[in-house]
C-alpha cells in the first residue's frame, strides 16, 4: 500500500482536525494538509471530502466575503463532527498501538537473527 492510499483512508479525520482549530476554506485546508506532508495529489480535490463531511452533518458551510471582496465558502466543524473526530482519533491511536505491538515483535526477531548471525561468524 502506498502513502497516497494510507492518506486517503484518513483524510476525513485530518480535515476535521484542521477545522477543530477554527473555520477555514478549501484552499486553506489543502495548504494545511500540505504543510504536514499530506498532499492530495493522486487523491483528488478537497471539495468532495468537504461535501461528504457536510452531508454527514460533521461540518457546516457559510459563504463570506474575503478581504479581496470575493465570496468564499468557509467550513466549520459541528458538535457532532467534534464527537466523530474524537472517536476517529481514539480508533487511530488504538490502531497505531496494535501495529507497533506487531512490528516490535518483528524488530526483536530481526535483532535476534542478526545476533545469531554474528555469533556464527
Tab-separated table of C-alpha atoms in Angstrom:
chain	number	residue	atom	x	y	z
A	1	UNK	CA	0.000	0.000	0.000
A	2	UNK	CA	1.450	3.354	-0.958
A	3	UNK	CA	1.367	6.575	1.064
A	4	UNK	CA	-1.462	8.061	-1.045
A	5	UNK	CA	-3.728	5.118	-0.179
A	6	UNK	CA	-2.928	5.453	3.507
A	7	UNK	CA	-3.621	9.186	3.450
A	8	UNK	CA	-6.874	8.728	1.533
A	9	UNK	CA	-8.243	6.491	4.256
A	10	UNK	CA	-7.688	9.153	6.900
A	11	UNK	CA	-8.433	12.433	5.136
A	12	UNK	CA	-11.799	12.968	6.797
A	13	UNK	CA	-10.154	12.759	10.217
A	14	UNK	CA	-7.348	15.103	9.097
A	15	UNK	CA	-9.754	17.684	7.663
A	16	UNK	CA	-11.871	17.601	10.819
A	17	UNK	CA	-8.712	18.018	12.903
A	18	UNK	CA	-7.845	21.143	10.918
A	19	UNK	CA	-11.364	22.501	11.305
A	20	UNK	CA	-11.311	21.808	15.046
A	21	UNK	CA	-8.917	24.792	15.269
A	22	UNK	CA	-11.393	27.139	13.584
A	23	UNK	CA	-13.295	27.735	10.390
A	24	UNK	CA	-11.410	27.593	7.119
A	25	UNK	CA	-11.951	27.482	3.365
A	26	UNK	CA	-10.963	24.738	0.916
A	27	UNK	CA	-7.658	26.120	-0.359
A	28	UNK	CA	-6.526	26.952	3.168
A	29	UNK	CA	-7.352	23.394	4.294
A	30	UNK	CA	-5.360	21.947	1.368
A	31	UNK	CA	-2.367	24.146	2.296
A	32	UNK	CA	-2.547	22.988	5.911
A	33	UNK	CA	-2.590	19.346	4.785
A	34	UNK	CA	0.427	20.001	2.552
A	35	UNK	CA	2.249	21.670	5.445
A	36	UNK	CA	2.053	18.288	7.183
A	37	UNK	CA	3.096	16.375	4.039
A	38	UNK	CA	-0.461	15.148	3.441
A	39	UNK	CA	-0.816	16.255	-0.159
A	40	UNK	CA	-3.969	15.444	-2.078
A	41	UNK	CA	-2.017	14.636	-5.244
A	42	UNK	CA	-3.426	11.396	-6.565
A	43	UNK	CA	-6.341	11.594	-4.156
A	44	UNK	CA	-8.340	14.317	-5.850
A	45	UNK	CA	-9.869	17.511	-4.644
A	46	UNK	CA	-10.677	18.577	-1.104
A	47	UNK	CA	-14.217	19.548	-2.079
A	48	UNK	CA	-15.751	16.047	-2.346
A	49	UNK	CA	-14.379	15.358	1.147
A	50	UNK	CA	-15.863	18.593	2.488
A	51	UNK	CA	-19.162	17.811	0.765
A	52	UNK	CA	-19.254	14.362	2.365
A	53	UNK	CA	-18.454	15.811	5.788
A	54	UNK	CA	-21.253	18.344	5.296
A	55	UNK	CA	-23.714	15.627	4.209
A	56	UNK	CA	-22.844	13.677	7.373
A	57	UNK	CA	-23.558	16.764	9.492
A	58	UNK	CA	-19.964	16.984	10.716
A	59	UNK	CA	-19.286	20.389	9.143
A	60	UNK	CA	-21.335	23.389	8.129
A	61	UNK	CA	-20.523	25.888	5.435
A	62	UNK	CA	-21.147	29.606	5.151
A	63	UNK	CA	-20.457	31.994	2.319
A	64	UNK	CA	-18.495	35.086	3.376
A	65	UNK	CA	-16.757	37.897	1.565
A	66	UNK	CA	-12.971	37.694	1.683
A	67	UNK	CA	-10.690	40.729	2.039
A	68	UNK	CA	-10.469	40.849	-1.755
A	69	UNK	CA	-14.243	41.097	-1.982
A	70	UNK	CA	-14.726	37.628	-3.463
A	71	UNK	CA	-17.184	35.268	-1.828
A	72	UNK	CA	-15.573	32.282	-0.128
A	73	UNK	CA	-17.145	29.204	1.378
A	74	UNK	CA	-15.907	28.663	4.925
A	75	UNK	CA	-16.270	25.310	6.648
A	76	UNK	CA	-16.680	24.826	10.379
A	77	UNK	CA	-16.829	21.665	12.473
A	78	UNK	CA	-20.120	20.906	14.229
A	79	UNK	CA	-20.543	19.397	17.720
A	80	UNK	CA	-21.314	16.008	16.106
A	81	UNK	CA	-18.190	16.467	13.960
A	82	UNK	CA	-16.184	17.003	17.144
A	83	UNK	CA	-17.582	13.773	18.586
A	84	UNK	CA	-16.817	11.899	15.372
A	85	UNK	CA	-13.270	13.322	15.357
A	86	UNK	CA	-12.720	12.211	18.966
A	87	UNK	CA	-13.894	8.701	18.024
A	88	UNK	CA	-11.618	8.587	14.935
A	89	UNK	CA	-8.610	9.800	16.959
A	90	UNK	CA	-9.242	7.065	19.538
A	91	UNK	CA	-9.500	4.438	16.774
A	92	UNK	CA	-6.306	5.799	15.174
A	93	UNK	CA	-4.407	5.624	18.469
A	94	UNK	CA	-5.571	2.052	19.082
A	95	UNK	CA	-4.573	1.041	15.544
A	96	UNK	CA	-1.127	2.621	15.956
A	97	UNK	CA	-0.651	0.777	19.241
A	98	UNK	CA	-1.662	-2.550	17.681
A	99	UNK	CA	0.672	-2.048	14.707
A	100	UNK	CA	3.564	-1.019	16.982
A	101	UNK	CA	2.998	-4.137	19.059
A	102	UNK	CA	3.062	-6.341	15.983
A	103	UNK	CA	6.103	-4.663	14.486
A	104	UNK	CA	8.067	-4.663	17.727
A	105	UNK	CA	7.951	-8.466	17.757
A	106	UNK	CA	9.348	-8.451	14.195
A	107	UNK	CA	12.065	-5.959	15.148
A	108	UNK	CA	13.065	-8.212	18.073
A	109	UNK	CA	13.073	-11.258	15.784
A	110	UNK	CA	15.293	-9.418	13.298
A	111	UNK	CA	17.639	-8.327	16.087
A	112	UNK	CA	17.846	-11.915	17.355
A	113	UNK	CA	18.645	-13.086	13.829
A	114	UNK	CA	21.457	-10.556	13.467
A	115	UNK	CA	22.848	-11.583	16.860
A	116	UNK	CA	22.783	-15.273	15.890
A	117	UNK	CA	24.477	-14.471	12.552
A	118	UNK	CA	27.293	-12.585	14.294
A	119	UNK	CA	27.806	-15.460	16.744
A	120	UNK	CA	28.240	-17.887	13.834
A	121	UNK	CA	30.980	-15.741	12.291
